[in-house]
Coordinates of C-alpha atoms in Angstrom, one line a residue:
X1 CA -0.1 0.3 -0.8
X2 CA 0.5 3.9 -0.6
X3 CA 1.1 6.2 2.3
X4 CA 1.8 9.7 1.5
X5 CA 3.2 11.8 4.2
X6 CA 2.9 15.3 4.3
X7 CA 6.0 17.5 6.3
X8 CA 8.5 15.0 6.2
X9 CA 11.0 17.5 6.8
X10 CA 9.2 18.0 10.9
X11 CA 9.6 16.6 13.4
X12 CA 6.3 13.6 13.3
X13 CA 8.2 13.2 9.4
X14 CA 11.0 13.1 10.4
X15 CA 9.9 10.4 12.8
X16 CA 7.5 8.2 10.9
X17 CA 10.9 8.0 8.8
X18 CA 12.8 7.3 11.8
X19 CA 10.3 4.1 12.7
X20 CA 9.3 3.2 8.3
X21 CA 11.8 0.1 8.1
X22 CA 9.1 -2.1 10.2
X23 CA 6.7 -1.8 8.1
X24 CA 8.0 -3.3 4.8
X25 CA 4.7 -3.0 3.5
X26 CA 3.8 -0.2 2.7
X27 CA 6.2 1.9 0.2
X28 CA 5.6 5.6 1.8
X29 CA 5.6 8.6 -1.0
X30 CA 7.4 12.3 1.3
X31 CA 7.2 14.8 0.4
X32 CA 7.3 18.3 1.8
X33 CA 6.9 21.8 0.6
X34 CA 9.1 21.9 -2.6
X35 CA 7.5 18.5 -4.0
X36 CA 3.7 18.9 -2.6
X37 CA 2.9 22.9 -1.4
X38 CA -1.0 21.9 0.5
X39 CA -1.8 25.5 0.0
X40 CA -2.2 24.6 -3.6
X41 CA -4.7 22.6 -5.0
X42 CA -3.2 21.7 -7.9
X43 CA 0.7 20.7 -6.4
X44 CA -1.9 18.7 -4.4
X45 CA -3.5 16.3 -7.3
X46 CA -0.4 16.8 -9.0
X47 CA 1.4 14.2 -6.2
X48 CA -1.7 12.6 -5.7
X49 CA -2.6 11.6 -9.6
X50 CA 1.1 9.9 -9.6
X51 CA 1.1 8.2 -6.2
X52 CA -2.1 6.9 -6.4
X53 CA -2.3 6.7 -2.1
X54 CA -4.8 4.9 0.2
X55 CA -3.5 6.5 2.8
X56 CA -2.5 10.5 3.3
X57 CA 0.0 11.3 6.5
X58 CA -0.9 15.1 7.1
X59 CA 2.0 15.9 9.2
X60 CA 2.4 19.7 7.7
X61 CA 2.0 22.9 9.7
X62 CA 2.2 25.8 10.6
X63 CA 3.4 25.6 14.4
X64 CA 5.3 28.9 15.7
X65 CA 2.3 29.9 17.9
X66 CA 3.5 32.6 19.0
X67 CA 4.4 33.9 15.3
X68 CA 1.0 33.0 14.3
X69 CA -1.0 36.4 16.9
X70 CA 1.2 38.1 14.0
X71 CA 1.1 36.0 10.6
X72 CA -2.6 34.6 11.2
X73 CA -2.4 34.0 7.7
X74 CA 0.1 32.5 6.6
X75 CA -1.0 29.8 9.6
X76 CA -4.7 29.4 7.7
X77 CA -3.2 29.1 4.6
X78 CA -1.5 26.4 6.2
X79 CA -3.5 24.5 9.0
X80 CA -7.1 26.0 7.0
X81 CA -6.7 25.8 3.7
X82 CA -3.6 22.9 2.7
X83 CA -6.4 20.7 5.1
X84 CA -8.9 21.0 3.3
X85 CA -6.6 20.8 0.0
X86 CA -5.9 17.6 1.4
X87 CA -9.6 16.5 2.5
X88 CA -10.5 16.8 -1.7
X89 CA -8.3 15.5 -2.8
X90 CA -8.3 12.7 -0.7
X91 CA -11.7 12.1 -1.2
X92 CA -10.9 12.4 -5.7
X93 CA -8.4 9.3 -5.2
X94 CA -10.9 8.4 -1.8
X95 CA -7.2 8.2 -0.3
X96 CA -8.0 7.4 3.9
X97 CA -7.0 11.2 5.5
X98 CA -5.0 11.2 9.2
X99 CA -4.7 14.9 10.0
X100 CA -2.9 15.9 12.8
X101 CA -4.1 18.3 15.2
X102 CA -4.0 20.1 18.9
X103 CA -4.9 20.4 22.4
X104 CA -4.5 24.0 21.8
X105 CA -8.5 23.7 20.2
X106 CA -9.6 23.5 23.7
X107 CA -9.6 26.8 26.6
X108 CA -7.9 24.9 29.4
X109 CA -10.6 25.6 31.7
X110 CA -11.9 22.3 32.3
X111 CA -10.7 20.2 34.8
X112 CA -10.3 16.7 33.9
X113 CA -9.3 14.8 31.0
X114 CA -10.8 16.5 27.4
X115 CA -12.6 14.6 25.2
X116 CA -13.1 14.5 21.9
X117 CA -16.6 15.4 22.0
X118 CA -16.3 18.3 24.7
X119 CA -16.8 21.4 22.8
X120 CA -13.9 23.3 21.7
X121 CA -13.0 27.1 22.1
X122 CA -9.2 28.0 21.4
X123 CA -8.2 30.9 23.1
X124 CA -4.5 31.7 20.4
X125 CA -4.7 31.7 16.2
X126 CA -2.8 28.6 15.8
X127 CA -5.6 27.3 18.1
X128 CA -8.3 28.5 15.6
X129 CA -6.1 27.5 12.2
X130 CA -6.4 24.0 13.9
X131 CA -10.0 23.9 14.8
X132 CA -10.9 25.8 11.2
X133 CA -9.0 22.9 8.9
X134 CA -11.2 19.5 11.3
X135 CA -14.0 21.3 10.4
X136 CA -13.4 21.3 6.3
X137 CA -11.7 18.2 6.8
X138 CA -14.7 17.5 8.8
X139 CA -17.3 19.3 6.2
X140 CA -15.6 18.1 2.4
X141 CA -14.2 13.7 3.9
X142 CA -16.2 11.2 5.2
X143 CA -13.0 9.0 5.5
X144 CA -10.8 10.8 8.0
X145 CA -8.8 11.0 11.6
X146 CA -8.0 13.9 13.0
X147 CA -5.6 12.6 15.8
X148 CA -5.1 15.4 18.3
X149 CA -2.0 15.4 20.6
X150 CA -0.6 18.0 23.2
X151 CA 3.2 18.8 23.3
X152 CA 5.1 17.4 21.4
X153 CA 8.8 16.7 21.4
X154 CA 11.3 13.9 19.9
X155 CA 14.8 13.4 19.2
X156 CA 13.7 15.7 15.5
X157 CA 13.9 19.0 14.6
X158 CA 13.0 21.8 17.4
X159 CA 11.2 21.5 20.6
X160 CA 11.3 22.5 24.7
X161 CA 12.8 19.1 25.5
X162 CA 15.8 20.1 23.1
X163 CA 15.3 23.9 24.0
X164 CA 15.7 22.8 28.2
X165 CA 18.8 20.7 27.0
X166 CA 20.9 23.5 24.9
X167 CA 20.3 25.7 27.9
X168 CA 21.2 24.2 31.1
X169 CA 24.1 24.0 28.5
X170 CA 24.5 28.6 28.5
X171 CA 23.2 28.9 31.7
X172 CA 22.6 27.8 35.8
X173 CA 19.6 29.0 36.4
X174 CA 15.9 28.3 35.1
X175 CA 12.7 30.1 35.3
X176 CA 10.1 27.4 34.5
X177 CA 6.0 27.8 34.5
X178 CA 5.0 25.2 36.2
X179 CA 0.4 26.1 36.7
X180 CA 0.0 24.8 32.8
X181 CA -0.8 21.3 32.6
X182 CA -1.0 19.0 30.2
X183 CA 1.5 15.7 28.7
X184 CA 4.5 15.8 27.0
X185 CA 4.1 13.2 23.6
X186 CA 7.2 11.8 21.6
X187 CA 6.5 12.3 18.4
X188 CA 8.0 8.7 17.9
X189 CA 5.0 7.2 19.6
X190 CA 2.4 9.5 18.0
X191 CA 3.7 8.0 14.7
X192 CA 3.5 4.3 15.4
X193 CA 0.6 5.7 16.8
X194 CA -0.5 6.9 13.1
X195 CA 1.1 3.3 11.3
X196 CA -1.6 1.3 13.7
X197 CA -4.7 3.7 12.3
X198 CA -2.9 2.7 8.7
X199 CA -2.6 -0.8 9.2
X200 CA -5.7 -1.2 10.8
X201 CA -7.2 0.0 8.4
X202 CA -5.8 -1.9 5.9
X203 CA -6.3 -4.6 7.4
X204 CA -10.3 -3.8 7.2
X205 CA -10.1 -3.7 11.2
X206 CA -11.8 -0.6 11.1
X207 CA -15.6 0.1 10.6
X208 CA -16.4 2.9 8.6
X209 CA -18.0 4.1 12.1
X210 CA -14.6 4.5 13.5
X211 CA -13.7 7.2 11.3
X212 CA -13.9 10.7 13.6
X213 CA -11.3 12.3 15.9
X214 CA -9.2 10.5 18.6
X215 CA -6.8 11.9 21.5
X216 CA -3.3 10.7 21.6
X217 CA -0.7 11.7 24.1
X218 CA 1.2 9.7 26.6
X219 CA -0.4 8.4 29.7
X220 CA 0.0 10.8 33.0
X221 CA -0.1 14.5 33.0
X222 CA 2.7 17.4 34.2
X223 CA 3.1 21.3 34.1
X224 CA 6.3 22.5 31.9
X225 CA 8.1 23.4 35.1
X226 CA 8.0 19.1 35.8
X227 CA 8.1 18.5 32.6
X228 CA 12.0 20.5 33.0
X229 CA 13.0 19.3 35.4
X230 CA 12.1 15.2 34.4
X231 CA 15.3 16.0 31.5
X232 CA 17.1 17.2 33.7
X233 CA 17.0 14.7 36.5
X234 CA 17.1 11.5 34.0
X235 CA 20.0 13.3 31.9
X236 CA 21.6 14.3 35.3
X237 CA 21.9 17.8 34.8
X238 CA 22.4 20.5 37.9
X239 CA 20.6 23.3 37.4
X240 CA 18.6 26.1 39.4
X241 CA 15.5 25.3 38.0
X242 CA 12.8 27.9 39.9
X243 CA 8.6 27.5 38.6
X244 CA 6.9 30.2 37.5
X245 CA 3.3 31.0 36.7
X246 CA 2.1 31.5 33.9
X247 CA 1.8 35.9 34.4
X248 CA 5.4 35.9 35.1
X249 CA 6.5 34.6 31.9
X250 CA 3.7 36.9 29.3
X251 CA 3.6 35.6 25.7
X252 CA 1.7 36.8 23.2
X253 CA 0.2 34.0 22.7
X254 CA -2.8 32.4 25.1
X255 CA -2.1 28.9 26.3
X256 CA -4.2 26.6 27.2
X257 CA -3.7 26.2 31.5
X258 CA -5.2 22.6 31.1
X259 CA -5.1 20.4 28.2
X260 CA -4.5 17.2 29.6
X261 CA -6.5 14.5 26.6
X262 CA -8.1 12.0 27.4
X263 CA -7.9 8.4 25.7
X264 CA -9.6 5.8 26.1
X265 CA -11.0 5.9 23.1
X266 CA -7.7 5.5 20.5
X267 CA -7.4 2.9 23.5
X268 CA -10.6 0.8 22.7
X269 CA -10.8 1.3 19.1
X270 CA -7.3 0.5 18.2
X271 CA -4.3 -2.3 19.3
X272 CA -2.0 0.4 21.5
X273 CA -0.4 0.2 24.5
X274 CA 0.8 3.9 25.7
X275 CA 3.6 4.7 27.5
X276 CA 3.5 7.3 30.4
X277 CA 5.7 10.2 29.5
X278 CA 8.6 9.8 31.5
X279 CA 9.9 6.1 30.3
X280 CA 9.3 8.0 26.3
X281 CA 11.2 10.7 27.8
X282 CA 14.2 8.5 29.2
X283 CA 13.2 6.6 25.1
X284 CA 14.1 9.7 23.4
X285 CA 17.0 11.7 25.6
X286 CA 19.2 7.9 25.2
X287 CA 18.7 8.8 21.6
X288 CA 20.1 11.7 21.4

Protein backbone atom coordinates (compact mmCIF):
# COMPACT_ATOMS: atom_id res chain seq x y z
CA UNK A 1 0.00 0.00 0.00
CA UNK A 2 1.08 3.55 -0.70
CA UNK A 3 1.15 6.03 2.19
CA UNK A 4 1.83 9.66 1.35
CA UNK A 5 3.36 11.70 4.19
CA UNK A 6 3.20 15.49 4.05
CA UNK A 7 5.52 17.68 6.09
CA UNK A 8 8.15 14.97 5.89
CA UNK A 9 10.96 17.24 7.10
CA UNK A 10 9.18 18.23 10.32
CA UNK A 11 9.72 16.39 13.61
CA UNK A 12 6.71 14.10 13.17
CA UNK A 13 7.53 13.48 9.51
CA UNK A 14 11.10 12.59 10.47
CA UNK A 15 9.77 10.36 13.27
CA UNK A 16 7.70 8.42 10.71
CA UNK A 17 10.80 8.00 8.57
CA UNK A 18 12.73 6.86 11.65
CA UNK A 19 10.41 3.85 12.14
CA UNK A 20 9.44 3.23 8.50
CA UNK A 21 11.66 0.15 8.12
CA UNK A 22 9.42 -1.64 10.65
CA UNK A 23 6.61 -1.47 8.07
CA UNK A 24 7.95 -3.25 4.95
CA UNK A 25 4.49 -3.63 3.41
CA UNK A 26 4.09 0.14 3.20
CA UNK A 27 5.49 2.11 0.28
CA UNK A 28 6.09 5.56 1.75
CA UNK A 29 6.02 8.70 -0.37
CA UNK A 30 7.54 11.59 1.58
CA UNK A 31 6.72 15.14 0.55
CA UNK A 32 7.55 18.52 1.94
CA UNK A 33 6.78 21.98 0.67
CA UNK A 34 9.04 21.64 -2.38
CA UNK A 35 7.47 18.35 -3.52
CA UNK A 36 3.84 19.20 -2.71
CA UNK A 37 2.47 22.54 -1.56
CA UNK A 38 -0.68 21.68 0.41
CA UNK A 39 -1.85 25.30 0.07
CA UNK A 40 -2.05 24.79 -3.71
CA UNK A 41 -4.79 22.41 -4.87
CA UNK A 42 -3.15 21.84 -8.27
CA UNK A 43 0.10 20.80 -6.59
CA UNK A 44 -1.82 18.32 -4.42
CA UNK A 45 -3.67 16.89 -7.41
CA UNK A 46 -0.48 16.34 -9.40
CA UNK A 47 1.20 14.39 -6.59
CA UNK A 48 -1.90 12.29 -5.86
CA UNK A 49 -2.37 11.53 -9.57
CA UNK A 50 1.23 10.33 -9.78
CA UNK A 51 1.30 8.14 -6.64
CA UNK A 52 -2.40 7.29 -6.04
CA UNK A 53 -1.95 6.76 -2.28
CA UNK A 54 -4.38 4.68 -0.24
CA UNK A 55 -3.53 6.83 2.79
CA UNK A 56 -2.32 10.36 3.38
CA UNK A 57 -0.77 11.27 6.73
CA UNK A 58 -0.79 15.06 7.02
CA UNK A 59 1.95 16.17 9.39
CA UNK A 60 2.39 19.53 7.61
CA UNK A 61 1.41 22.47 9.80
CA UNK A 62 2.22 26.00 10.86
CA UNK A 63 3.20 25.39 14.49
CA UNK A 64 4.96 28.62 15.54
CA UNK A 65 2.31 29.36 18.16
CA UNK A 66 3.43 32.86 19.12
CA UNK A 67 4.38 33.97 15.60
CA UNK A 68 0.91 32.96 14.42
CA UNK A 69 -0.54 35.89 16.36
CA UNK A 70 1.14 38.20 13.82
CA UNK A 71 1.02 35.82 10.86
CA UNK A 72 -2.61 34.76 11.00
CA UNK A 73 -3.03 34.63 7.21
CA UNK A 74 -0.04 32.33 6.78
CA UNK A 75 -1.17 30.10 9.66
CA UNK A 76 -4.70 29.92 8.21
CA UNK A 77 -3.36 29.14 4.73
CA UNK A 78 -1.35 26.13 5.93
CA UNK A 79 -3.50 24.84 8.80
CA UNK A 80 -6.98 25.45 7.36
CA UNK A 81 -6.79 25.85 3.57
CA UNK A 82 -4.06 23.18 3.39
CA UNK A 83 -6.22 20.73 5.33
CA UNK A 84 -9.22 21.54 3.11
CA UNK A 85 -7.17 20.96 -0.07
CA UNK A 86 -6.03 17.59 1.23
CA UNK A 87 -9.56 16.57 2.20
CA UNK A 88 -10.80 17.41 -1.31
CA UNK A 89 -7.98 15.62 -3.13
CA UNK A 90 -8.33 12.62 -0.80
CA UNK A 91 -12.03 12.50 -1.69
CA UNK A 92 -11.22 12.62 -5.39
CA UNK A 93 -8.78 9.70 -5.12
CA UNK A 94 -10.65 7.81 -2.36
CA UNK A 95 -7.63 8.21 -0.06
CA UNK A 96 -8.04 7.86 3.71
CA UNK A 97 -6.77 11.03 5.40
CA UNK A 98 -4.95 10.89 8.74
CA UNK A 99 -4.59 14.44 10.05
CA UNK A 100 -2.81 15.81 13.13
CA UNK A 101 -4.46 18.38 15.36
CA UNK A 102 -3.74 19.87 18.76
CA UNK A 103 -4.76 20.46 22.36
CA UNK A 104 -4.72 24.20 21.54
CA UNK A 105 -8.26 23.92 20.16
CA UNK A 106 -9.42 23.87 23.81
CA UNK A 107 -9.50 26.86 26.17
CA UNK A 108 -7.93 25.00 29.10
CA UNK A 109 -10.69 25.74 31.61
CA UNK A 110 -11.56 22.06 32.19
CA UNK A 111 -10.42 20.17 35.28
CA UNK A 112 -10.95 16.76 33.66
CA UNK A 113 -9.06 15.30 30.67
CA UNK A 114 -10.65 16.47 27.44
CA UNK A 115 -12.82 14.07 25.45
CA UNK A 116 -13.04 14.13 21.67
CA UNK A 117 -16.65 15.37 21.90
CA UNK A 118 -15.88 18.30 24.21
CA UNK A 119 -16.62 21.74 22.76
CA UNK A 120 -13.54 23.45 21.28
CA UNK A 121 -12.87 27.06 22.25
CA UNK A 122 -9.42 28.09 21.03
CA UNK A 123 -7.79 31.14 22.61
CA UNK A 124 -4.99 31.62 20.05
CA UNK A 125 -4.68 32.14 16.31
CA UNK A 126 -2.80 28.84 16.06
CA UNK A 127 -5.57 26.97 17.89
CA UNK A 128 -8.29 28.59 15.77
CA UNK A 129 -6.56 27.74 12.48
CA UNK A 130 -6.07 24.13 13.58
CA UNK A 131 -9.77 23.93 14.51
CA UNK A 132 -10.68 25.46 11.14
CA UNK A 133 -8.63 22.69 9.51
CA UNK A 134 -10.52 20.01 11.46
CA UNK A 135 -13.86 21.48 10.42
CA UNK A 136 -12.83 21.69 6.76
CA UNK A 137 -11.89 18.01 6.76
CA UNK A 138 -15.13 16.99 8.49
CA UNK A 139 -17.16 19.01 5.98
CA UNK A 140 -15.48 17.64 2.84
CA UNK A 141 -14.43 14.02 3.33
CA UNK A 142 -15.84 11.40 5.67
CA UNK A 143 -12.91 8.96 5.41
CA UNK A 144 -10.66 10.69 7.90
CA UNK A 145 -8.94 10.27 11.23
CA UNK A 146 -8.15 13.50 13.08
CA UNK A 147 -5.63 12.80 15.84
CA UNK A 148 -5.33 15.53 18.47
CA UNK A 149 -2.09 15.53 20.41
CA UNK A 150 -0.12 17.70 22.84
CA UNK A 151 3.35 18.91 23.85
CA UNK A 152 5.15 17.06 21.05
CA UNK A 153 8.91 16.55 21.28
CA UNK A 154 11.48 14.19 19.74
CA UNK A 155 15.13 13.83 18.81
CA UNK A 156 14.24 15.74 15.61
CA UNK A 157 13.53 19.40 14.92
CA UNK A 158 12.98 22.11 17.51
CA UNK A 159 11.00 21.37 20.66
CA UNK A 160 10.83 21.99 24.41
CA UNK A 161 13.09 19.09 25.36
CA UNK A 162 15.89 20.19 23.05
CA UNK A 163 15.47 23.82 24.10
CA UNK A 164 15.85 22.86 27.78
CA UNK A 165 19.03 20.91 27.05
CA UNK A 166 20.47 23.82 25.08
CA UNK A 167 19.58 26.40 27.73
CA UNK A 168 21.07 24.21 30.48
CA UNK A 169 24.38 24.26 28.61
CA UNK A 170 24.33 28.07 28.50
CA UNK A 171 23.26 29.12 32.01
CA UNK A 172 23.15 28.05 35.65
CA UNK A 173 19.51 28.90 36.44
CA UNK A 174 16.19 28.75 34.68
CA UNK A 175 12.54 29.59 35.41
CA UNK A 176 9.73 27.51 33.89
CA UNK A 177 5.96 27.86 34.24
CA UNK A 178 4.33 25.42 36.64
CA UNK A 179 0.62 26.22 36.25
CA UNK A 180 0.06 24.91 32.71
CA UNK A 181 -0.81 21.21 32.91
CA UNK A 182 -0.68 18.77 30.00
CA UNK A 183 1.06 15.66 28.72
CA UNK A 184 4.33 15.46 26.76
CA UNK A 185 4.13 13.31 23.63
CA UNK A 186 7.12 11.59 22.07
CA UNK A 187 6.69 12.10 18.30
CA UNK A 188 8.01 8.59 17.64
CA UNK A 189 5.19 7.14 19.78
CA UNK A 190 2.72 9.29 17.86
CA UNK A 191 4.19 8.08 14.56
CA UNK A 192 3.75 4.45 15.67
CA UNK A 193 0.09 5.08 16.47
CA UNK A 194 -0.57 6.76 13.12
CA UNK A 195 0.87 3.73 11.33
CA UNK A 196 -1.17 1.38 13.55
CA UNK A 197 -4.27 3.24 12.38
CA UNK A 198 -3.15 2.81 8.76
CA UNK A 199 -2.45 -0.90 9.25
CA UNK A 200 -5.80 -1.46 10.98
CA UNK A 201 -7.62 0.19 8.08
CA UNK A 202 -5.68 -1.74 5.48
CA UNK A 203 -6.49 -5.00 7.28
CA UNK A 204 -10.15 -3.92 7.30
CA UNK A 205 -10.24 -4.05 11.09
CA UNK A 206 -11.82 -0.62 11.15
CA UNK A 207 -15.49 0.12 10.49
CA UNK A 208 -16.78 3.17 8.66
CA UNK A 209 -18.18 4.30 12.00
CA UNK A 210 -14.61 4.43 13.37
CA UNK A 211 -13.66 7.42 11.22
CA UNK A 212 -13.52 10.66 13.19
CA UNK A 213 -11.56 12.38 15.94
CA UNK A 214 -9.15 10.70 18.39
CA UNK A 215 -6.92 11.93 21.20
CA UNK A 216 -3.36 10.70 21.60
CA UNK A 217 -0.54 11.65 23.94
CA UNK A 218 1.63 9.67 26.27
CA UNK A 219 0.12 8.70 29.63
CA UNK A 220 0.23 10.85 32.76
CA UNK A 221 0.29 14.61 33.23
CA UNK A 222 2.68 17.30 34.41
CA UNK A 223 3.48 20.99 34.23
CA UNK A 224 6.17 22.45 31.97
CA UNK A 225 8.26 22.85 35.14
CA UNK A 226 7.82 19.13 35.92
CA UNK A 227 8.74 18.27 32.32
CA UNK A 228 11.92 20.36 32.49
CA UNK A 229 12.83 18.92 35.88
CA UNK A 230 12.45 15.36 34.59
CA UNK A 231 14.63 16.14 31.56
CA UNK A 232 17.40 17.47 33.80
CA UNK A 233 17.11 14.61 36.30
CA UNK A 234 17.27 11.94 33.62
CA UNK A 235 20.30 13.61 32.02
CA UNK A 236 22.02 14.21 35.36
CA UNK A 237 22.14 17.96 34.73
CA UNK A 238 22.55 20.25 37.72
CA UNK A 239 20.72 23.56 37.27
CA UNK A 240 18.84 25.96 39.54
CA UNK A 241 15.30 25.38 38.23
CA UNK A 242 12.59 27.70 39.55
CA UNK A 243 8.81 27.34 39.11
CA UNK A 244 6.92 30.47 38.02
CA UNK A 245 3.28 31.24 37.17
CA UNK A 246 2.17 31.90 33.58
CA UNK A 247 1.60 35.53 34.59
CA UNK A 248 5.35 35.92 35.11
CA UNK A 249 6.13 34.71 31.59
CA UNK A 250 3.75 36.53 29.19
CA UNK A 251 3.66 35.28 25.59
CA UNK A 252 1.85 36.67 22.51
CA UNK A 253 -0.36 33.57 22.28
CA UNK A 254 -2.50 32.45 25.19
CA UNK A 255 -1.84 28.84 26.27
CA UNK A 256 -4.49 26.51 27.73
CA UNK A 257 -3.82 26.11 31.47
CA UNK A 258 -5.07 22.51 31.35
CA UNK A 259 -4.96 20.39 28.20
CA UNK A 260 -4.68 16.75 29.28
CA UNK A 261 -6.38 14.54 26.68
CA UNK A 262 -8.55 11.52 27.50
CA UNK A 263 -7.29 8.59 25.41
CA UNK A 264 -9.99 6.01 26.17
CA UNK A 265 -11.41 6.09 22.63
CA UNK A 266 -8.17 5.42 20.75
CA UNK A 267 -7.20 2.64 23.18
CA UNK A 268 -10.51 0.81 22.71
CA UNK A 269 -10.58 1.27 18.91
CA UNK A 270 -7.01 0.38 17.97
CA UNK A 271 -4.51 -2.22 19.23
CA UNK A 272 -2.16 0.17 21.01
CA UNK A 273 -0.46 0.38 24.38
CA UNK A 274 0.50 3.87 25.52
CA UNK A 275 3.70 4.46 27.49
CA UNK A 276 3.97 6.86 30.44
CA UNK A 277 5.53 10.18 29.43
CA UNK A 278 8.58 9.69 31.67
CA UNK A 279 9.37 6.32 30.08
CA UNK A 280 9.03 7.78 26.58
CA UNK A 281 11.23 10.71 27.54
CA UNK A 282 13.93 8.31 28.71
CA UNK A 283 13.73 6.45 25.40
CA UNK A 284 14.12 9.71 23.49
CA UNK A 285 16.99 11.07 25.59
CA UNK A 286 18.91 7.83 25.07
CA UNK A 287 18.79 8.43 21.30
CA UNK A 288 20.38 11.89 21.48
